[in-house]
Amino acid sequence: IRCQFTSTDEPKTKLKLLDNASNLLTNLLSGGKIGSMPIAEGAVSDLFDRPLFFSLYDWFLKYGSVYKLAFGPKAFVVVSDPIVARHILRENTFSYDKGVLSEILEPIMGKGLIPADLDTWKQRRRVITPGFHSSYLEAMAKVFTECADRTMLKFNKLLEQEESGGGKTIELDLEAEFSNLALDIIGLAVFNYDFGSITKESPVIKAVYGTLFEAEHRSTFYIPYWNIPLARWLVPRQRKFQNDLKVINDCLDGLIQNAKETRQEADVEKLQQRDYLNLKDASLLRFLVDMRGVDVDDRQLRDDLMTMLIAGHETTAAVLTWAVFLLAQHPDKMKKAQSEIDAVLGQGRTTFESLKKLEYLRLIVVESLRLYPQPPLLIRRSLKSDKLPGGYNGDKDGYEIPAGTDVFLSVYNLHRSPYFWDKPNEFEPERFLVQRESQGIEGWAGFDPSRSPGALYPNEIISDFAFLPFGGGPRKCVGDQFALMESTIALAMLLQKFDVELKGSPEDVELVTGATIHTKTGLWCKLKKRSNV
Ligand code: HEM
């Protein structure tokens, strides 16, 4: 197959020609079809024109809930089906690893939970999960409130400055503000370090953002150029990345050392009795060092902390960003949320207990996660051949996949599936209050809150894997309740004090995606003090 273009051709034309040639080659090599799985042919330009998950959605509607996506010589199986998702995430979870995601994240997170090999993962997951128990979360509700308070104070100050000049509103990029807030929270909650990023900049903060930027870039770049020998020394961006990593690692090493040197039996006792509210340092690092003794491996601890820092920061900031974006387009729902906040909190502060009463706000958070799941795709690679179960549309017998198959589990597609949700693209937090019947889809149990009694937030169990904001099965997010509480508290404190509007029109807010869905140029909003405050 020859692909000919001239130097005057537009880059897009060249990409299209290359696409056609490589698709032709794939089809020839595969005999046009692999098994009976439908094949969607992606163009390389699909990777650049708009976020990939939009195209995956269009193909889902066209080809069904399990299809193969051929990108030139590379192929992925795209899954948008709760039964198949349940199989991969829960029933046959150890037949899969994180594939390309591990390759991207391993240089940053080492043997942290996300990229870790199975043996390390099993050992660390057992140690880390108990750290997120309810007494810890209760202590963290205080941290969330205090940090959100700092953000609101900052906004108030800016407004006062504006008011002294006769203005009544301020314009702010709320995405950036949420990012700072989430960074301060994760620093304090995970390793008792105050980044103070709401009010200042520092070399460590810059290094964290530099590392996040690189992680993001790597997850959208499909050639692992960073593995090319000497690239880390020769490519300026890679050199900067190595420097950023060193700054963070040195900071984390210092904190680990300090936690080991200040270990005290009295604190260990309080931890064992779950007396978190009387601990000066209730961080996860304290738990990991105190409960395990000082000989826990420093390198592993550092990888664990770095993983939490990355996994727990942008994701939460993104939930808050999209919640505000959606609310700003639905002033009636914003008012409804504010009425709830006024009734539950008045002018008081959020607490662990008040969260239970902020039901509408909690539903806003989960509905935002439904429409903008973070990340929009879960990535897996089969370690052995597997038989995927039949989905609700497409081939009812299911499909055989060989070892080494890359799978994209599209949470975005599942969350906006017209087969499971009424008006799937609409922002309707109330939808979670309505108990849904299973629509008679074989093998899927439908929505039923009684399957997860006592859960404050709808989850994958209630929806039998049609709603997967934190994944599911053994590799489900360890920080799910932490993140939900954090987002609810931050949103409550914002709406308690301020009315929020978008600065421009919603169409001006362009989406980009890497690990999370975020905006291209920020979420620019107008804030004004609520009249009753
Ligand atoms: C895993 C989402 C916040 C730590 C995951 C997964 C999802 C997710 C979907 C599963 C990934 C997969 O199966 O491939 C989110 C969202 C968050 C959030 C939407 C915020 C709204 C947090 C926080 C922490 C955290 C705050 C820690 C403090 C982790 C870790 C894993 C993980 C360590 C890997 C678990 C494992 O493989 O055992 N998260 N997360 N996440 N998350 Fe979160």
mmCIF file with all atom_site columns, N, CA and C in Angstrom, residues 107-108 195 202-215 218 232-233 236-252 302 306 309-310:
data_model
loop_
_atom_site.group_PDB
_atom_site.id
_atom_site.type_symbol
_atom_site.label_atom_id
_atom_site.label_alt_id
_atom_site.label_comp_id
_atom_site.label_asym_id
_atom_site.label_entity_id
_atom_site.label_seq_id
_atom_site.pdbx_PDB_ins_code
_atom_site.Cartn_x
_atom_site.Cartn_y
_atom_site.Cartn_z
_atom_site.occupancy
_atom_site.B_iso_or_equiv
_atom_site.pdbx_formal_charge
_atom_site.auth_seq_id
_atom_site.auth_comp_id
_atom_site.auth_asym_id
_atom_site.auth_atom_id
_atom_site.pdbx_PDB_model_num
ATOM 1   N N  . PRO A 1 107 ? 6.507  5.358  35.514 1.00 0.00 ? 107 PRO A N  1
ATOM 2   C CA . PRO A 1 107 ? 7.642  6.240  35.826 1.00 0.00 ? 107 PRO A CA 1
ATOM 3   C C  . PRO A 1 107 ? 7.303  7.279  36.888 1.00 0.00 ? 107 PRO A C  1
ATOM 4   N N  . ILE A 1 108 ? 6.005  7.566  37.089 1.00 0.00 ? 108 ILE A N  1
ATOM 5   C CA . ILE A 1 108 ? 5.638  8.575  38.079 1.00 0.00 ? 108 ILE A CA 1
ATOM 6   C C  . ILE A 1 108 ? 5.252  7.914  39.405 1.00 0.00 ? 108 ILE A C  1
ATOM 7   N N  . PHE A 1 195 ? 0.268  22.478 51.299 1.00 0.00 ? 195 PHE A N  1
ATOM 8   C CA . PHE A 1 195 ? 0.794  23.138 50.097 1.00 0.00 ? 195 PHE A CA 1
ATOM 9   C C  . PHE A 1 195 ? 0.486  24.638 50.141 1.00 0.00 ? 195 PHE A C  1
ATOM 10  N N  . SER A 1 202 ? 4.688  27.846 45.118 1.00 0.00 ? 202 SER A N  1
ATOM 11  C CA . SER A 1 202 ? 5.971  27.419 45.693 1.00 0.00 ? 202 SER A CA 1
ATOM 12  C C  . SER A 1 202 ? 6.607  26.440 44.706 1.00 0.00 ? 202 SER A C  1
ATOM 13  N N  . PRO A 1 203 ? 7.911  26.164 44.859 1.00 0.00 ? 203 PRO A N  1
ATOM 14  C CA . PRO A 1 203 ? 8.548  25.222 43.930 1.00 0.00 ? 203 PRO A CA 1
ATOM 15  C C  . PRO A 1 203 ? 7.879  23.852 43.946 1.00 0.00 ? 203 PRO A C  1
ATOM 16  N N  . VAL A 1 204 ? 7.412  23.430 45.146 1.00 0.00 ? 204 VAL A N  1
ATOM 17  C CA . VAL A 1 204 ? 6.783  22.093 45.204 1.00 0.00 ? 204 VAL A CA 1
ATOM 18  C C  . VAL A 1 204 ? 5.454  22.121 44.438 1.00 0.00 ? 204 VAL A C  1
ATOM 19  N N  . ILE A 1 205 ? 4.690  23.202 44.597 1.00 0.00 ? 205 ILE A N  1
ATOM 20  C CA . ILE A 1 205 ? 3.406  23.284 43.884 1.00 0.00 ? 205 ILE A CA 1
ATOM 21  C C  . ILE A 1 205 ? 3.658  23.282 42.374 1.00 0.00 ? 205 ILE A C  1
ATOM 22  N N  . LYS A 1 206 ? 4.646  24.065 41.964 1.00 0.00 ? 206 LYS A N  1
ATOM 23  C CA . LYS A 1 206 ? 4.951  24.105 40.528 1.00 0.00 ? 206 LYS A CA 1
ATOM 24  C C  . LYS A 1 206 ? 5.352  22.717 40.032 1.00 0.00 ? 206 LYS A C  1
ATOM 25  N N  . ALA A 1 207 ? 6.124  22.013 40.867 1.00 0.00 ? 207 ALA A N  1
ATOM 26  C CA . ALA A 1 207 ? 6.575  20.672 40.455 1.00 0.00 ? 207 ALA A CA 1
ATOM 27  C C  . ALA A 1 207 ? 5.378  19.721 40.349 1.00 0.00 ? 207 ALA A C  1
ATOM 28  N N  . VAL A 1 208 ? 4.420  19.845 41.280 1.00 0.00 ? 208 VAL A N  1
ATOM 29  C CA . VAL A 1 208 ? 3.233  18.974 41.225 1.00 0.00 ? 208 VAL A CA 1
ATOM 30  C C  . VAL A 1 208 ? 2.470  19.247 39.926 1.00 0.00 ? 208 VAL A C  1
ATOM 31  N N  . TYR A 1 209 ? 2.252  20.526 39.614 1.00 0.00 ? 209 TYR A N  1
ATOM 32  C CA . TYR A 1 209 ? 1.507  20.843 38.394 1.00 0.00 ? 209 TYR A CA 1
ATOM 33  C C  . TYR A 1 209 ? 2.282  20.413 37.150 1.00 0.00 ? 209 TYR A C  1
ATOM 34  N N  . GLY A 1 210 ? 3.609  20.560 37.202 1.00 0.00 ? 210 GLY A N  1
ATOM 35  C CA . GLY A 1 210 ? 4.440  20.114 36.069 1.00 0.00 ? 210 GLY A CA 1
ATOM 36  C C  . GLY A 1 210 ? 4.281  18.614 35.857 1.00 0.00 ? 210 GLY A C  1
ATOM 37  N N  . THR A 1 211 ? 4.283  17.868 36.953 1.00 0.00 ? 211 THR A N  1
ATOM 38  C CA . THR A 1 211 ? 4.172  16.396 36.855 1.00 0.00 ? 211 THR A CA 1
ATOM 39  C C  . THR A 1 211 ? 2.786  16.004 36.348 1.00 0.00 ? 211 THR A C  1
ATOM 40  N N  . LEU A 1 212 ? 1.766  16.691 36.850 1.00 0.00 ? 212 LEU A N  1
ATOM 41  C CA . LEU A 1 212 ? 0.402  16.391 36.390 1.00 0.00 ? 212 LEU A CA 1
ATOM 42  C C  . LEU A 1 212 ? 0.284  16.678 34.897 1.00 0.00 ? 212 LEU A C  1
ATOM 43  N N  . PHE A 1 213 ? 0.898  17.769 34.477 1.00 0.00 ? 213 PHE A N  1
ATOM 44  C CA . PHE A 1 213 ? 0.845  18.148 33.072 1.00 0.00 ? 213 PHE A CA 1
ATOM 45  C C  . PHE A 1 213 ? 1.492  17.061 32.206 1.00 0.00 ? 213 PHE A C  1
ATOM 46  N N  . GLU A 1 214 ? 2.627  16.545 32.691 1.00 0.00 ? 214 GLU A N  1
ATOM 47  C CA . GLU A 1 214 ? 3.318  15.518 31.915 1.00 0.00 ? 214 GLU A CA 1
ATOM 48  C C  . GLU A 1 214 ? 2.499  14.211 31.894 1.00 0.00 ? 214 GLU A C  1
ATOM 49  N N  . ALA A 1 215 ? 1.921  13.863 33.051 1.00 0.00 ? 215 ALA A N  1
ATOM 50  C CA . ALA A 1 215 ? 1.093  12.641 33.111 1.00 0.00 ? 215 ALA A CA 1
ATOM 51  C C  . ALA A 1 215 ? -0.048 12.773 32.112 1.00 0.00 ? 215 ALA A C  1
ATOM 52  N N  . ARG A 1 218 ? 1.242  12.469 28.531 1.00 0.00 ? 218 ARG A N  1
ATOM 53  C CA . ARG A 1 218 ? 1.553  11.084 28.180 1.00 0.00 ? 218 ARG A CA 1
ATOM 54  C C  . ARG A 1 218 ? 0.291  10.278 27.919 1.00 0.00 ? 218 ARG A C  1
ATOM 55  N N  . ARG A 1 232 ? 15.196 11.272 28.447 1.00 0.00 ? 232 ARG A N  1
ATOM 56  C CA . ARG A 1 232 ? 15.009 11.981 29.707 1.00 0.00 ? 232 ARG A CA 1
ATOM 57  C C  . ARG A 1 232 ? 16.096 13.036 29.948 1.00 0.00 ? 232 ARG A C  1
ATOM 58  N N  . TRP A 1 233 ? 17.239 12.881 29.268 1.00 0.00 ? 233 TRP A N  1
ATOM 59  C CA . TRP A 1 233 ? 18.305 13.872 29.428 1.00 0.00 ? 233 TRP A CA 1
ATOM 60  C C  . TRP A 1 233 ? 18.310 14.868 28.275 1.00 0.00 ? 233 TRP A C  1
ATOM 61  N N  . PRO A 1 236 ? 14.151 18.683 26.427 1.00 0.00 ? 236 PRO A N  1
ATOM 62  C CA . PRO A 1 236 ? 14.007 19.645 27.532 1.00 0.00 ? 236 PRO A CA 1
ATOM 63  C C  . PRO A 1 236 ? 12.798 19.359 28.412 1.00 0.00 ? 236 PRO A C  1
ATOM 64  N N  . ARG A 1 237 ? 11.653 18.976 27.791 1.00 0.00 ? 237 ARG A N  1
ATOM 65  C CA . ARG A 1 237 ? 10.461 18.708 28.594 1.00 0.00 ? 237 ARG A CA 1
ATOM 66  C C  . ARG A 1 237 ? 10.669 17.539 29.535 1.00 0.00 ? 237 ARG A C  1
ATOM 67  N N  . GLN A 1 238 ? 11.408 16.551 29.028 1.00 0.00 ? 238 GLN A N  1
ATOM 68  C CA . GLN A 1 238 ? 11.665 15.379 29.862 1.00 0.00 ? 238 GLN A CA 1
ATOM 69  C C  . GLN A 1 238 ? 12.626 15.716 30.990 1.00 0.00 ? 238 GLN A C  1
ATOM 70  N N  . ARG A 1 239 ? 13.578 16.607 30.683 1.00 0.00 ? 239 ARG A N  1
ATOM 71  C CA . ARG A 1 239 ? 14.517 17.032 31.740 1.00 0.00 ? 239 ARG A CA 1
ATOM 72  C C  . ARG A 1 239 ? 13.742 17.756 32.843 1.00 0.00 ? 239 ARG A C  1
ATOM 73  N N  . LYS A 1 240 ? 12.808 18.615 32.409 1.00 0.00 ? 240 LYS A N  1
ATOM 74  C CA . LYS A 1 240 ? 12.022 19.372 33.385 1.00 0.00 ? 240 LYS A CA 1
ATOM 75  C C  . LYS A 1 240 ? 11.189 18.393 34.239 1.00 0.00 ? 240 LYS A C  1
ATOM 76  N N  . PHE A 1 241 ? 10.616 17.409 33.530 1.00 0.00 ? 241 PHE A N  1
ATOM 77  C CA . PHE A 1 241 ? 9.795  16.421 34.232 1.00 0.00 ? 241 PHE A CA 1
ATOM 78  C C  . PHE A 1 241 ? 10.628 15.691 35.302 1.00 0.00 ? 241 PHE A C  1
ATOM 79  N N  . GLN A 1 242 ? 11.853 15.306 34.920 1.00 0.00 ? 242 GLN A N  1
ATOM 80  C CA . GLN A 1 242 ? 12.717 14.605 35.894 1.00 0.00 ? 242 GLN A CA 1
ATOM 81  C C  . GLN A 1 242 ? 13.019 15.513 37.088 1.00 0.00 ? 242 GLN A C  1
ATOM 82  N N  . ASN A 1 243 ? 13.231 16.798 36.797 1.00 0.00 ? 243 ASN A N  1
ATOM 83  C CA . ASN A 1 243 ? 13.499 17.744 37.903 1.00 0.00 ? 243 ASN A CA 1
ATOM 84  C C  . ASN A 1 243 ? 12.273 17.877 38.804 1.00 0.00 ? 243 ASN A C  1
ATOM 85  N N  . ASP A 1 244 ? 11.081 18.005 38.163 1.00 0.00 ? 244 ASP A N  1
ATOM 86  C CA . ASP A 1 244 ? 9.850  18.128 38.955 1.00 0.00 ? 244 ASP A CA 1
ATOM 87  C C  . ASP A 1 244 ? 9.665  16.912 39.858 1.00 0.00 ? 244 ASP A C  1
ATOM 88  N N  . LEU A 1 245 ? 9.892  15.733 39.263 1.00 0.00 ? 245 LEU A N  1
ATOM 89  C CA . LEU A 1 245 ? 9.730  14.502 40.043 1.00 0.00 ? 245 LEU A CA 1
ATOM 90  C C  . LEU A 1 245 ? 10.666 14.511 41.246 1.00 0.00 ? 245 LEU A C  1
ATOM 91  N N  . LYS A 1 246 ? 11.878 14.983 41.007 1.00 0.00 ? 246 LYS A N  1
ATOM 92  C CA . LYS A 1 246 ? 12.866 14.986 42.093 1.00 0.00 ? 246 LYS A CA 1
ATOM 93  C C  . LYS A 1 246 ? 12.409 15.924 43.227 1.00 0.00 ? 246 LYS A C  1
ATOM 94  N N  . VAL A 1 247 ? 11.869 17.079 42.847 1.00 0.00 ? 247 VAL A N  1
ATOM 95  C CA . VAL A 1 247 ? 11.415 18.023 43.877 1.00 0.00 ? 247 VAL A CA 1
ATOM 96  C C  . VAL A 1 247 ? 10.316 17.370 44.734 1.00 0.00 ? 247 VAL A C  1
ATOM 97  N N  . ILE A 1 248 ? 9.358  16.708 44.064 1.00 0.00 ? 248 ILE A N  1
ATOM 98  C CA . ILE A 1 248 ? 8.261  16.088 44.836 1.00 0.00 ? 248 ILE A CA 1
ATOM 99  C C  . ILE A 1 248 ? 8.791  14.918 45.664 1.00 0.00 ? 248 ILE A C  1
ATOM 100 N N  . ASN A 1 249 ? 9.622  14.103 45.022 1.00 0.00 ? 249 ASN A N  1
ATOM 101 C CA . ASN A 1 249 ? 10.141 12.939 45.744 1.00 0.00 ? 249 ASN A CA 1
ATOM 102 C C  . ASN A 1 249 ? 10.937 13.359 46.975 1.00 0.00 ? 249 ASN A C  1
ATOM 103 N N  . ASP A 1 250 ? 11.747 14.398 46.834 1.00 0.00 ? 250 ASP A N  1
ATOM 104 C CA . ASP A 1 250 ? 12.522 14.867 47.998 1.00 0.00 ? 250 ASP A CA 1
ATOM 105 C C  . ASP A 1 250 ? 11.581 15.312 49.103 1.00 0.00 ? 250 ASP A C  1
ATOM 106 N N  . CYS A 1 251 ? 10.506 16.025 48.691 1.00 0.00 ? 251 CYS A N  1
ATOM 107 C CA . CYS A 1 251 ? 9.534  16.506 49.676 1.00 0.00 ? 251 CYS A CA 1
ATOM 108 C C  . CYS A 1 251 ? 8.876  15.306 50.376 1.00 0.00 ? 251 CYS A C  1
ATOM 109 N N  . LEU A 1 252 ? 8.438  14.322 49.592 1.00 0.00 ? 252 LEU A N  1
ATOM 110 C CA . LEU A 1 252 ? 7.773  13.147 50.182 1.00 0.00 ? 252 LEU A CA 1
ATOM 111 C C  . LEU A 1 252 ? 8.742  12.367 51.068 1.00 0.00 ? 252 LEU A C  1
ATOM 112 N N  . ARG A 1 302 ? 6.594  6.052  49.407 1.00 0.00 ? 302 ARG A N  1
ATOM 113 C CA . ARG A 1 302 ? 6.637  7.221  48.537 1.00 0.00 ? 302 ARG A CA 1
ATOM 114 C C  . ARG A 1 302 ? 5.764  6.991  47.300 1.00 0.00 ? 302 ARG A C  1
ATOM 115 N N  . MET A 1 306 ? 2.573  9.275  46.294 1.00 0.00 ? 306 MET A N  1
ATOM 116 C CA . MET A 1 306 ? 2.544  9.933  44.985 1.00 0.00 ? 306 MET A CA 1
ATOM 117 C C  . MET A 1 306 ? 1.283  9.511  44.213 1.00 0.00 ? 306 MET A C  1
ATOM 118 N N  . LEU A 1 309 ? -1.653 11.317 45.592 1.00 0.00 ? 309 LEU A N  1
ATOM 119 C CA . LEU A 1 309 ? -1.586 12.731 45.233 1.00 0.00 ? 309 LEU A CA 1
ATOM 120 C C  . LEU A 1 309 ? -2.130 12.943 43.817 1.00 0.00 ? 309 LEU A C  1
ATOM 121 N N  . ILE A 1 310 ? -1.701 12.098 42.898 1.00 0.00 ? 310 ILE A N  1
ATOM 122 C CA . ILE A 1 310 ? -2.131 12.270 41.505 1.00 0.00 ? 310 ILE A CA 1
ATOM 123 C C  . ILE A 1 310 ? -3.588 11.816 41.332 1.00 0.00 ? 310 ILE A C  1
#
